[in-house]
Coordinates of C-alpha atoms in Angstrom, one line a residue:
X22 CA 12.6 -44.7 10.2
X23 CA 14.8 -45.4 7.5
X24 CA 16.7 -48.3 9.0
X25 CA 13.7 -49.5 10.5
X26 CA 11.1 -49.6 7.4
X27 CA 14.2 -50.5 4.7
X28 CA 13.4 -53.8 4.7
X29 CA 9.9 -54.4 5.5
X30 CA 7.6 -55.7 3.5
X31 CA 3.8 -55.1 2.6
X32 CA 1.3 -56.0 5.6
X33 CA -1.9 -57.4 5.5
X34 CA -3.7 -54.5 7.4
X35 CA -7.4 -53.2 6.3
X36 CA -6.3 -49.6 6.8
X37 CA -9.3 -47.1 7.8
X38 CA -9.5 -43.2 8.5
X39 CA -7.5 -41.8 11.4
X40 CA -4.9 -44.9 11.9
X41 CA -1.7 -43.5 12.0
X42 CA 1.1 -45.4 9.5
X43 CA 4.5 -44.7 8.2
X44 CA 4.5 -43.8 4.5
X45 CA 7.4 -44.2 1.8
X46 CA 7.6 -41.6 -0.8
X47 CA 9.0 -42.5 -3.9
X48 CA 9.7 -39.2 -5.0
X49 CA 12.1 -38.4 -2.3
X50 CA 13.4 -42.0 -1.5
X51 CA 12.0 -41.3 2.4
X52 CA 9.7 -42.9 5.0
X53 CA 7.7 -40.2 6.6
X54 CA 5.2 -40.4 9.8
X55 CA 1.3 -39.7 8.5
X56 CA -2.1 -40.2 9.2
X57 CA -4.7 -41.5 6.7
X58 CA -7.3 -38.9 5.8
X59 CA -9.4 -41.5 3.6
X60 CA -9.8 -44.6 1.5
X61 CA -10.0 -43.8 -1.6
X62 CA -9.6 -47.6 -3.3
X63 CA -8.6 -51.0 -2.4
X64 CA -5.8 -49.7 -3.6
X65 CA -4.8 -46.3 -2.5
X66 CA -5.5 -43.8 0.5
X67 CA -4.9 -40.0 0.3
X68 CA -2.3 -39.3 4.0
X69 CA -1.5 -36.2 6.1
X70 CA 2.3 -36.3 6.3
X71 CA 2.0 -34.4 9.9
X72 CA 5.9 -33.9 10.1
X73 CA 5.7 -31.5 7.0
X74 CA 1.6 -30.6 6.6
X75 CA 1.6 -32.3 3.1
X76 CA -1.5 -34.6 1.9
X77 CA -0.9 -37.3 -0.3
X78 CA -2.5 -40.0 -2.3
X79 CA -0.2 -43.0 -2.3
X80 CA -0.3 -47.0 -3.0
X81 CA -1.1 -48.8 0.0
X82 CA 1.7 -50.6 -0.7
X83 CA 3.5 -47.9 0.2
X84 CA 2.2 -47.9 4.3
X85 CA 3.3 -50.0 7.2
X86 CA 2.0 -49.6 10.7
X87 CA 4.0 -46.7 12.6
X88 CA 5.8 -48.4 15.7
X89 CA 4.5 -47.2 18.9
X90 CA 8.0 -45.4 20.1
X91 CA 7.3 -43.7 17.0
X92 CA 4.2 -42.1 18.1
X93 CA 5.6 -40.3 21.2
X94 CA 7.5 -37.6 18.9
X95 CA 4.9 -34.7 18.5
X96 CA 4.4 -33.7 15.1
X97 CA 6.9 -31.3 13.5
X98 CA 4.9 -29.5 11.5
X99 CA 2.9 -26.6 12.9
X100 CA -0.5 -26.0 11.0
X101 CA -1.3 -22.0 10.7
X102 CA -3.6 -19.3 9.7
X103 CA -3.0 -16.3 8.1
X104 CA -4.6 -13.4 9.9
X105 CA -6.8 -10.3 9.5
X106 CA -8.0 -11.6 5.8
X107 CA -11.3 -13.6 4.6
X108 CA -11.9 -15.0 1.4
X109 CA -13.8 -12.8 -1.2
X110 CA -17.4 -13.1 -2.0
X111 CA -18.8 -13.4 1.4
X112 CA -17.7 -17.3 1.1
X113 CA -16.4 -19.0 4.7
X114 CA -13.8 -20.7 1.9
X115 CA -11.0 -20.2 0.3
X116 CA -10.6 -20.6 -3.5
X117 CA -8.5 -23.0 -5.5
X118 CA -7.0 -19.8 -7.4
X119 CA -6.1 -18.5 -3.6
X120 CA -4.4 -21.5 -2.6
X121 CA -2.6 -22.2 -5.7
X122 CA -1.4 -18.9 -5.5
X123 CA 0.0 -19.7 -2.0
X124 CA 1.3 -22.5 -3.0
X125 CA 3.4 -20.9 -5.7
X126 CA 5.0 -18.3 -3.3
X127 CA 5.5 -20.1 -0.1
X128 CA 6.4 -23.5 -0.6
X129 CA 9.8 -24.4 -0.4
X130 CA 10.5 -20.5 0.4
X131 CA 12.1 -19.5 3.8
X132 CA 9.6 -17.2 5.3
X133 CA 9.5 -15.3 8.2
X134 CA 6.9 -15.8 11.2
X135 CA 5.2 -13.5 13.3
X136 CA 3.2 -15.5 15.9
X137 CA -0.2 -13.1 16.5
X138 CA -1.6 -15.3 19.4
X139 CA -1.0 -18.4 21.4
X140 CA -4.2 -20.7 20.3
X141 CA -4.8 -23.9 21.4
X142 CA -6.4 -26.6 19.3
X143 CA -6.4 -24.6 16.3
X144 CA -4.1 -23.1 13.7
X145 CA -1.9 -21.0 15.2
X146 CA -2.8 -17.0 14.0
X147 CA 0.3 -15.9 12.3
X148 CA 1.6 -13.1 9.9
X149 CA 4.3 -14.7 7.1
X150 CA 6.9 -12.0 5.5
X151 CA 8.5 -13.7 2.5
X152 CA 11.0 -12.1 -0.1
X153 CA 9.0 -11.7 -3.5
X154 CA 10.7 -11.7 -6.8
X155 CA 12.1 -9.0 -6.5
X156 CA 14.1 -9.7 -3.2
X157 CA 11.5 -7.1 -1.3
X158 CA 9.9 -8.5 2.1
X159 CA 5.9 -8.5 1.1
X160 CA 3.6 -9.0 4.1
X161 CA 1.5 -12.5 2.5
X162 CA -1.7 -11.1 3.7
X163 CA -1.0 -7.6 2.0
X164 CA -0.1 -9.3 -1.4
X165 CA -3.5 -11.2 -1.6
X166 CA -5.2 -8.0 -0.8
X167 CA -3.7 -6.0 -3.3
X168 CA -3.8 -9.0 -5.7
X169 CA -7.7 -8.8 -4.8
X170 CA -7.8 -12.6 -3.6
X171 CA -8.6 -11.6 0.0
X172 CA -10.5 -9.3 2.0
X173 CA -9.3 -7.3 5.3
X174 CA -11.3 -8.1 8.3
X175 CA -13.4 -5.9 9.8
X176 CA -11.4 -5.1 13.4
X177 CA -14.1 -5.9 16.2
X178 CA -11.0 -4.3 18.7
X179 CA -8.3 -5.8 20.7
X180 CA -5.4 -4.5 22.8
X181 CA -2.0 -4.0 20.7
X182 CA 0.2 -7.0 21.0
X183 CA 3.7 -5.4 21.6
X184 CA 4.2 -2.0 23.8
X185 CA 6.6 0.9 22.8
X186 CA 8.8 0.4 25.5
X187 CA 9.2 -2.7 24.6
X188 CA 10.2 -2.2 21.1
X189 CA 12.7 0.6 22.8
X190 CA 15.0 -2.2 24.6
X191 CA 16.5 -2.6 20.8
X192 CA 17.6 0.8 21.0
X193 CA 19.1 1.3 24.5
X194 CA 21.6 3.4 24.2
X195 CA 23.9 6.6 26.4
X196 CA 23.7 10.1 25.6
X197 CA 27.0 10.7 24.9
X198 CA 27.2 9.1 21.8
X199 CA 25.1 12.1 20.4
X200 CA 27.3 14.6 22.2
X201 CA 29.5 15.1 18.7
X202 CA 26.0 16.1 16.9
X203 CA 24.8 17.9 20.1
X204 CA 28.2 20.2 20.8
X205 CA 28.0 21.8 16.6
X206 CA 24.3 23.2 17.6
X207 CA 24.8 23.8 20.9
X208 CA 24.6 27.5 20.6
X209 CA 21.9 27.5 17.8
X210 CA 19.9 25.7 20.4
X211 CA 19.9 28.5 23.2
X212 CA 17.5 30.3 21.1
X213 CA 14.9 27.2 21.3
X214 CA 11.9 28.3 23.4
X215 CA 12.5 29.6 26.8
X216 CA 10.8 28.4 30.3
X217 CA 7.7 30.4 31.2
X218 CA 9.7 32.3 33.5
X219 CA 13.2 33.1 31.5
X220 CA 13.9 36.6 30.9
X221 CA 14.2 36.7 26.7
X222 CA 16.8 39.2 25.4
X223 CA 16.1 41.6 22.9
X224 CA 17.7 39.9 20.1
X225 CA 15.6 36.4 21.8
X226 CA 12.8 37.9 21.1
X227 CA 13.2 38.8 17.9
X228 CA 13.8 35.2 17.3
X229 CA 11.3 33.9 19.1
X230 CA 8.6 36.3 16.8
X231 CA 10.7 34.6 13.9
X232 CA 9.5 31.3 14.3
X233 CA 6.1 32.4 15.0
X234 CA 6.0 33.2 11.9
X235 CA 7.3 29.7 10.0
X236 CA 4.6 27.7 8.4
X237 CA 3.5 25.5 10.4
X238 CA 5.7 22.5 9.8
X239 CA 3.4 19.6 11.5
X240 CA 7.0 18.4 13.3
X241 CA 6.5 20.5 16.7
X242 CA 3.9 17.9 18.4
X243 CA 7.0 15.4 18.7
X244 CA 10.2 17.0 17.7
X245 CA 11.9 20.5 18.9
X246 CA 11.5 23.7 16.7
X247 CA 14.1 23.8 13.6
X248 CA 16.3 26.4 14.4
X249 CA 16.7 29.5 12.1
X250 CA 20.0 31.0 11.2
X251 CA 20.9 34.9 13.0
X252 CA 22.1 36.2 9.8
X253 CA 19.3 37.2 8.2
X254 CA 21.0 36.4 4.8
X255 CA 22.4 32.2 4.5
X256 CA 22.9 29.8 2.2
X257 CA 20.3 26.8 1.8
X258 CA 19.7 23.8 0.0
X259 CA 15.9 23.0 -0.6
X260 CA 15.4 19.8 0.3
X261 CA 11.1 19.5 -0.7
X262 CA 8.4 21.2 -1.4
X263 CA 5.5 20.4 0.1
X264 CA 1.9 19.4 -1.5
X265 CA 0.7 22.7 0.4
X266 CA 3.5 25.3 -0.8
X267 CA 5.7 24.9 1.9
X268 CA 9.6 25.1 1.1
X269 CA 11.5 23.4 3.5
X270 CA 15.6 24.0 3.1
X271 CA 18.6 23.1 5.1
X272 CA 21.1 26.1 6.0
X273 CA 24.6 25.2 4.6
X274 CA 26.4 25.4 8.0
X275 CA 24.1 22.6 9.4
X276 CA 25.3 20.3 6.6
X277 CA 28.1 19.1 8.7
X278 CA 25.7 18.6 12.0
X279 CA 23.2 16.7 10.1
X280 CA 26.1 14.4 8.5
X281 CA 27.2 12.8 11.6
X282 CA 23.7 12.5 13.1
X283 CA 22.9 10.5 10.4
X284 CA 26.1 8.2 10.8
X285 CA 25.3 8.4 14.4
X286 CA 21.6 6.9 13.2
X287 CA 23.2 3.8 10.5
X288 CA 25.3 2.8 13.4
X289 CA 22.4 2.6 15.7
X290 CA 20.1 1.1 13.8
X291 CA 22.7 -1.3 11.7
X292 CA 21.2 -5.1 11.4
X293 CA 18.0 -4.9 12.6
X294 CA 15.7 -7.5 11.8
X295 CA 11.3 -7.1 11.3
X296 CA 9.3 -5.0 13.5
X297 CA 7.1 -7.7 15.2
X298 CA 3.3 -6.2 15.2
X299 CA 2.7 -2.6 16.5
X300 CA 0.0 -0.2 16.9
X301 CA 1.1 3.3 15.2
X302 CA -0.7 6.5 16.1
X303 CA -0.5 9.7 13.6
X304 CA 2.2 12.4 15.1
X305 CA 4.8 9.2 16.6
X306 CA 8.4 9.5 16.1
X307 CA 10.0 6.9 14.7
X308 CA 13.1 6.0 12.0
X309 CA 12.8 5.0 8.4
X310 CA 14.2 2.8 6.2
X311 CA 14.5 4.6 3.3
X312 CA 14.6 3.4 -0.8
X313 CA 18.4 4.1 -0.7
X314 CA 18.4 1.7 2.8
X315 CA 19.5 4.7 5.1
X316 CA 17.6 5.0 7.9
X317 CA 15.7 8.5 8.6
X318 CA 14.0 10.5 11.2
X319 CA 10.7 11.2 10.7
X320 CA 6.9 11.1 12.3
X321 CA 3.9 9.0 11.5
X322 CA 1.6 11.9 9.3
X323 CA -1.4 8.8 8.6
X324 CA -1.6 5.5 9.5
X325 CA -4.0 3.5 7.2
X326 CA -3.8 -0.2 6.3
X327 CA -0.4 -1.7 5.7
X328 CA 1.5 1.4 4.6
X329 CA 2.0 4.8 6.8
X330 CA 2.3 8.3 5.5
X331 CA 5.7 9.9 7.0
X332 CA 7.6 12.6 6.8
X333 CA 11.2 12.7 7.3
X334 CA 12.2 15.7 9.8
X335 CA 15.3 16.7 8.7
X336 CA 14.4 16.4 4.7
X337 CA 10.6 17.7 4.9
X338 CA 9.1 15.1 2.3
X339 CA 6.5 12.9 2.8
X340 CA 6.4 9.3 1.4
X341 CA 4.4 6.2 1.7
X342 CA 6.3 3.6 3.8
X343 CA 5.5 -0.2 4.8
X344 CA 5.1 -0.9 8.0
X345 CA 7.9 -3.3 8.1
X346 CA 10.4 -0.6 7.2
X347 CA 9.9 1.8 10.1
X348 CA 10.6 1.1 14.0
X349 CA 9.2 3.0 16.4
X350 CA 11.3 5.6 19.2
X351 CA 11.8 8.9 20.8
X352 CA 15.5 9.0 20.7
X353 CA 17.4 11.7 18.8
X354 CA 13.7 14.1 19.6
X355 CA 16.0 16.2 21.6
X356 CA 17.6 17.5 18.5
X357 CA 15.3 20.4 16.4
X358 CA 15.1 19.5 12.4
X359 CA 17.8 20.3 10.2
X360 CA 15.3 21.5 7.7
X361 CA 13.2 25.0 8.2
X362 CA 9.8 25.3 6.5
X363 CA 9.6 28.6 4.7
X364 CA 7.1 30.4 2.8
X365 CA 7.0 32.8 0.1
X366 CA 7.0 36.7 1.4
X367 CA 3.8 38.5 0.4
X368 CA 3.3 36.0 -2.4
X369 CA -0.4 34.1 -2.7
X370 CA -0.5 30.8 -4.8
X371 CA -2.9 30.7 -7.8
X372 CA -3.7 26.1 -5.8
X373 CA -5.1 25.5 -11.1
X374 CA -7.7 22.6 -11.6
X375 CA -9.9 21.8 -14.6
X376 CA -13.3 23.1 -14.1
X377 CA -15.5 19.8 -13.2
X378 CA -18.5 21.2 -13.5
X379 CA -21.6 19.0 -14.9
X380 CA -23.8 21.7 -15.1
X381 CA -26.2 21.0 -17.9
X382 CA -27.7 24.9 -18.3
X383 CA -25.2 25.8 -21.1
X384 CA -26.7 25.2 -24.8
X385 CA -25.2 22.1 -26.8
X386 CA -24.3 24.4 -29.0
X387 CA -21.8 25.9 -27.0
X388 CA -20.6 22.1 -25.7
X389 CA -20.2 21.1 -29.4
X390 CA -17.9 24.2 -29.1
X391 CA -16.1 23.8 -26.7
X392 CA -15.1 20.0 -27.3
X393 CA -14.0 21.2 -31.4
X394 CA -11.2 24.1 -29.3
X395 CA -10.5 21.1 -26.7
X396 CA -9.3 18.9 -29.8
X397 CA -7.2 21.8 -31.8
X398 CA -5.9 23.1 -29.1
X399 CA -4.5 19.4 -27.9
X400 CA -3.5 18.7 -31.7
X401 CA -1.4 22.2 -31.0
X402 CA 0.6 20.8 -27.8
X403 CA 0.9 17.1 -29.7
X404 CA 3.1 19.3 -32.0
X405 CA 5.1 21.4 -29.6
X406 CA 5.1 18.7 -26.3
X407 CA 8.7 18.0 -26.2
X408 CA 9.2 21.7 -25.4
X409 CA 7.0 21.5 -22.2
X410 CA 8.7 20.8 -19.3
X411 CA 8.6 17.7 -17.6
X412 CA 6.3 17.2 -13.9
X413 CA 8.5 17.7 -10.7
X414 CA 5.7 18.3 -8.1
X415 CA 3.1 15.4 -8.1
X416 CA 0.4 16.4 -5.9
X417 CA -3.2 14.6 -6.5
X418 CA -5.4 16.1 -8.6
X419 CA -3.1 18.0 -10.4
X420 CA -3.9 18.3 -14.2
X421 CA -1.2 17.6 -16.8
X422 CA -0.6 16.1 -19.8
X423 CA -0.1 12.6 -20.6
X424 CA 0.9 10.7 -23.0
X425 CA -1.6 7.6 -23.5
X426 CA -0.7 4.2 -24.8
X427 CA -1.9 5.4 -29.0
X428 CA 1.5 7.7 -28.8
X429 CA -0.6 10.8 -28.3
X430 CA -1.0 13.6 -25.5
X431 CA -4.5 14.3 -23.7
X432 CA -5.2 16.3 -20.6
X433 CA -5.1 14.2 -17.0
X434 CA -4.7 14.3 -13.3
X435 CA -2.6 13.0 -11.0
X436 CA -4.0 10.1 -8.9
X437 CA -1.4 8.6 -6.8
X438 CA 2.4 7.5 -6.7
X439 CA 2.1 3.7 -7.0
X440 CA 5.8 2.3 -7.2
X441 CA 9.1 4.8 -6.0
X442 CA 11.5 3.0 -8.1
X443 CA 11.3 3.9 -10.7
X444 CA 8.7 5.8 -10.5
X445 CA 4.9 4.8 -11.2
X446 CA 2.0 7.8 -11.3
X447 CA -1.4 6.8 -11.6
X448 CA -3.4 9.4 -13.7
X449 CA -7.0 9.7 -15.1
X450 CA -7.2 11.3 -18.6
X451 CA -10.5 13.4 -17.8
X452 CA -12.0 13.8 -21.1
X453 CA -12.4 9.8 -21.5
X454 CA -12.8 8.6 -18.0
X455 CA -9.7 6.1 -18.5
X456 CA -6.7 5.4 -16.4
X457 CA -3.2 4.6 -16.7
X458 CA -0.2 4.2 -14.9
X459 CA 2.6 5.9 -16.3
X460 CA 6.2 6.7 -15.8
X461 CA 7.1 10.7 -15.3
X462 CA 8.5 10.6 -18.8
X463 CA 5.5 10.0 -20.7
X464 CA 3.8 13.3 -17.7
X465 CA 4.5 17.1 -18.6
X466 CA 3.3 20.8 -17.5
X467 CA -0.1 21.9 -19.2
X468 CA -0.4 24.6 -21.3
X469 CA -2.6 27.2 -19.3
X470 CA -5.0 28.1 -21.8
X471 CA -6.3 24.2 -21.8
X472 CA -7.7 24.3 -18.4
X473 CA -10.3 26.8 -19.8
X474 CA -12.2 24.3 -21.0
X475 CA -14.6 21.7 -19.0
X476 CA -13.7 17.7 -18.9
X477 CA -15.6 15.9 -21.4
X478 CA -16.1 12.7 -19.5
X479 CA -18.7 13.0 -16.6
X480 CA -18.9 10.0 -13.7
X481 CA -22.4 9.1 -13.8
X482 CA -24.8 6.3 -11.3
X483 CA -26.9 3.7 -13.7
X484 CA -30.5 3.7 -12.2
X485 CA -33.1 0.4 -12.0
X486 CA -30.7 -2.1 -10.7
X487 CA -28.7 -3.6 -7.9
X488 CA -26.6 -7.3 -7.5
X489 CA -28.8 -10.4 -7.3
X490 CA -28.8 -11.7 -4.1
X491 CA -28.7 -14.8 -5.6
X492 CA -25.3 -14.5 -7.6
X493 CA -23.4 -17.7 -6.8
X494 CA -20.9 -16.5 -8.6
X495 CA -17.3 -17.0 -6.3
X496 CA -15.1 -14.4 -8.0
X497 CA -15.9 -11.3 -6.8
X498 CA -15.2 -7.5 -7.3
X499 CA -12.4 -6.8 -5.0
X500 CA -13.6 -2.8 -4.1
X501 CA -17.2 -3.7 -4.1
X502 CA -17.5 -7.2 -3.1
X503 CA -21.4 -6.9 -3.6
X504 CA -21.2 -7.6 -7.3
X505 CA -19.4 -10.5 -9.2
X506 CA -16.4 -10.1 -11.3
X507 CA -18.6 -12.0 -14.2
X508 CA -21.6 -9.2 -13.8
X509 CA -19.0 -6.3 -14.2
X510 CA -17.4 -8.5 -17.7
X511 CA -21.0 -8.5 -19.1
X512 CA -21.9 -5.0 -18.5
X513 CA -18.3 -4.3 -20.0
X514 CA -19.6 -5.8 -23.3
X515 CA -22.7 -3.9 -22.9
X516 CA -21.2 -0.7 -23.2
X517 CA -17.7 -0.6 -24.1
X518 CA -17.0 1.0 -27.8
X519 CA -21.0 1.5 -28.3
X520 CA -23.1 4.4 -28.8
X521 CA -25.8 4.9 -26.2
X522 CA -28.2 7.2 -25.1
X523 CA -29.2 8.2 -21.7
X524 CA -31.8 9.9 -19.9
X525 CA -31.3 12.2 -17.0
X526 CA -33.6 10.7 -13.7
X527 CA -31.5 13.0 -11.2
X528 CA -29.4 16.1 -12.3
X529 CA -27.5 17.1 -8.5
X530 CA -25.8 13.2 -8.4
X531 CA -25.6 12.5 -12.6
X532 CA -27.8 9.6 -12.4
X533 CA -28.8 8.1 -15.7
X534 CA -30.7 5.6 -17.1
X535 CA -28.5 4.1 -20.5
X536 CA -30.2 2.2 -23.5
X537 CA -28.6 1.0 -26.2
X538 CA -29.2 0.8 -29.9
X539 CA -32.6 -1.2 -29.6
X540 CA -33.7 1.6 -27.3
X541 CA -33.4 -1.2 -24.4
X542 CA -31.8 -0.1 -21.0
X543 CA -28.6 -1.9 -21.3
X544 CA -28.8 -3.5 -17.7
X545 CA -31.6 -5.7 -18.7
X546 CA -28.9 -8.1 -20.1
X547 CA -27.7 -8.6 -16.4
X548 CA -31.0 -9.1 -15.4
X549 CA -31.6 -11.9 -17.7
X550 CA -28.1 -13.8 -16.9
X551 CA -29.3 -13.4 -13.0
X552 CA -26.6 -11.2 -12.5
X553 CA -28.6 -8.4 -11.4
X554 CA -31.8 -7.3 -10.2
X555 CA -34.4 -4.7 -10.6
X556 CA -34.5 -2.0 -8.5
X557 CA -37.3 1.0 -8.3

């Protein structure tokens, strides 16, 4: 096109929708196939530049007719959809803010495709995996759900597009590249469980009653039994502890077996590129990509949305993983975990939580009291909190202490883990309702004798309205589409920093009806913007 066009000169063509022309771009010094979209002067005409997908608006000095050996070469660029999202709101259309933000990420970035479907005459469904700032591969569709710019649609069903034997021709391998692994628990693994008809020994069946007795692990749907040491005294290392008590170690003369497996495992899974789609079901075995970029055995323990709980079978933890980090196979099942759950002997946990109640038969009296220990008893561990140790278990819903973002310690509970490195626990401080994500410095043990008193902040449902069904409002509420981000700012200002008074319509679900200092139920502000409705 370049040696063709270079010297041409203006034409005198009346140029109308859908005629196809070549286009020089003077921002690039290029002549580029297109197709006019519209007129939009005498002047100028916005194009689709159908050999990269871009639309502009250009001089229509700027277009000559495209030659017709020019128009046999199909276009180059390849329009697509993203996949298993919709736009917030209950729109059919995407916002400028979600395309802007698209547009920021992905253009000019090298992505990666995953083709969902073959469609004809229409976008072709795809997934697009894309390094984010980062360097971490972020699923697009994933990112605008967590950024609360898209929905997930509903699944209506559909067959899974890739099988597991399939994905299993990556890993083809022979069995005797795990005979070094295999020959150093070779004896360990006679005392695995015997055939229905196998004469046990003595000694077997005291080791069979000794694994009867192991917690149950959750591992022996997929994987073998661990194996447990004769000598009824061995060094361990412990590897986890588990949300539920479990301790899971690793006998000292396994070290050396569960070494080379794991070489075995980086050599075998060395340079493997992105799982293309798969359906996971809970209790799978599969390999992980860990944090430190070793790969791990491990099972599926919940599948839900774009991360998977799993828990790696030889270590005993249990992690949150995205999908793109773990492939799917049943080799290296025949070997039993290198880890052994274990519980405590005649030892019963004491599982502490701060007392939730909202019962509302105590006197206020005894409330006021109550809230004047609460604050001199945390004034006491504000004092002495550097001596408290710091959290190592971080099961939800335990309490703590935290410190919040005024320099000061109140009581919380844990929520969730939301980043591994470093570290990132979401917590709610109970006695104001608040959250906050913290790191596990600012998170330490609490003091026993504060869980005797009850949380001060109490969830409560506001009575006599629901959303207007008239709310054009676009931006919406990401976790409860039904209402508009701009209804949820006004209430905000309603309430925050303001002393209200409510009145109790239902004690069993704490729902209130809230007025404000002119003795006005607060909502009625939402009402009169038409961000709300009334509701008997």
């Amino acid at each position: 096109m370049a040696s063709f066009y270079k010297e041409s000169q203006p034409q005198p063509v009346e140029w109308e929708s859908e005629m196809h022309c070549a286009v020089y771009l003077h921002d690039v010094g290029q002549w580029q196939r297109g197709q006019i979209s519209r007129i939009v002067s005498k002047t100028s005409a916005e194009v689709l530049l159908y050999d990269s997908g871009a639309e502009e608006t250009v001089e229509v000095s700027c277009l000559r007719k495209l030659e017709e050996s020019m128009k046999t070469t199909k276009a180059l660029a390849i329009e697509c959809s993203l996949t298993e999202i919709r736009p917030t709101g209950g729109s059919t259309q995407w916002t400028a803010t979600v395309c802007e933000c698209l547009s920021y990420y992905l253009t000019g970035a090298q992505v990666k495709i995953i083709i969902q479907e073959n469609a004809k005459g229409c976008a072709l469904p795809v997934k697009i995996l894309c390094k984010d700032e980062t360097g971490k591969i972020t699923d697009t569709s994933e990112y605008l759900i967590e950024q609360g710019l898209a929905l997930r649609n509903r699944r209506t069903g559909g067959a899974c597009l890739v099988s597991k034997e399939h994905l299993e021709v990556h890993f083809k391998q022979e069995n005797a590249q795990l005979e070094g692994c295999n020959s150093e628990i070779a004896g360990a693994r006679n005392r695995t469980v015997p055939e229905e008809n196998t004469t046990v020994s003595e000694s077997g069946q005291k080791s069979l009653k000794t694994q009867e007795l192991l917690p149950h692990s959750g591992m022996d749907e997929v994987y073998k039994s661990p194996i447990v040491p004769e000598a009824k005294i061995f060094q361990a290392v412990v590897s986890c502890v588990g949300g539920d008590g479990t301790i899971y170690i690793i006998p000292k003369l396994f070290e050396t077996a569960l070494n080379k497996l794991m070489a075995e495992i980086q050599n075998t899974f060395k340079g493997l590129g992105l799982l293309i789609p798969y359906c996971w079901k809970k209790g799978e075995a599969c390999v992980v990509r860990g944090s430190d970029t070793l790969w791990y055995r491990a099972k599926i323990v919940e599948v839900s949305g774009s991360t998977l709980q799993v828990q790696y079978i030889d270590r005993g933890y249990i992690e949150s993983i995205p999908q793109c980090h773990l492939y799917p196979t049943t080799f290296y099942t025949g070997i039993p975990p290198f880890c052994i759950p274990c519980q405590l002997y005649k030892t019963l946990p004491v599982y502490i939580c701060l007392d939730s109640s909202t019962k509302h038969s105590a006197t206020e009296r005894a409330a006021n009291c109550d809230s004047e220990g609460l604050s001199k008893a945390l004034k006491w561990c504000n004092k002495i909190v550097k001596t408290l140790p710091h959290l190592t278990n971080f099961k939800k819903e335990l309490p703590c202490l935290a410190e919040y973002v005024d320099g000061l310690w109140y009581r919380a509970k844990l929520l969730s883990v939301t980043q591994l490195v470093p570290v990132q626990i979401l917590v709610q401080f109970v006695d104001y309702g608040t959250y906050l994500v913290a790191p596990t410095s600012r998170l330490r043990h609490i003091p026993c004798h504060l869980l005797k008193y009850p949380v001060q902040a109490v969830r409560v449902l506001l009575a006599g309205f629901r959303p207007a069904s008239n709310d054009k409002n676009v931006e919406r509420i990401p976790y409860s589409p039904e209402w508009s981000l701009k209804a949820l700012w006004t209430m905000v200002d309603c309430v925050e920093g303001k002393r209200l008074s409510a009145s109790i319509l239902v004690r069993n679900e704490v729902t209130i009806s809230l007025y404000g200092d002119d003795k006005n139920l607060v909502h009625l502000k939402l009402i009169e913007m038409g961000l709300a409705e009334l509701d008997q």
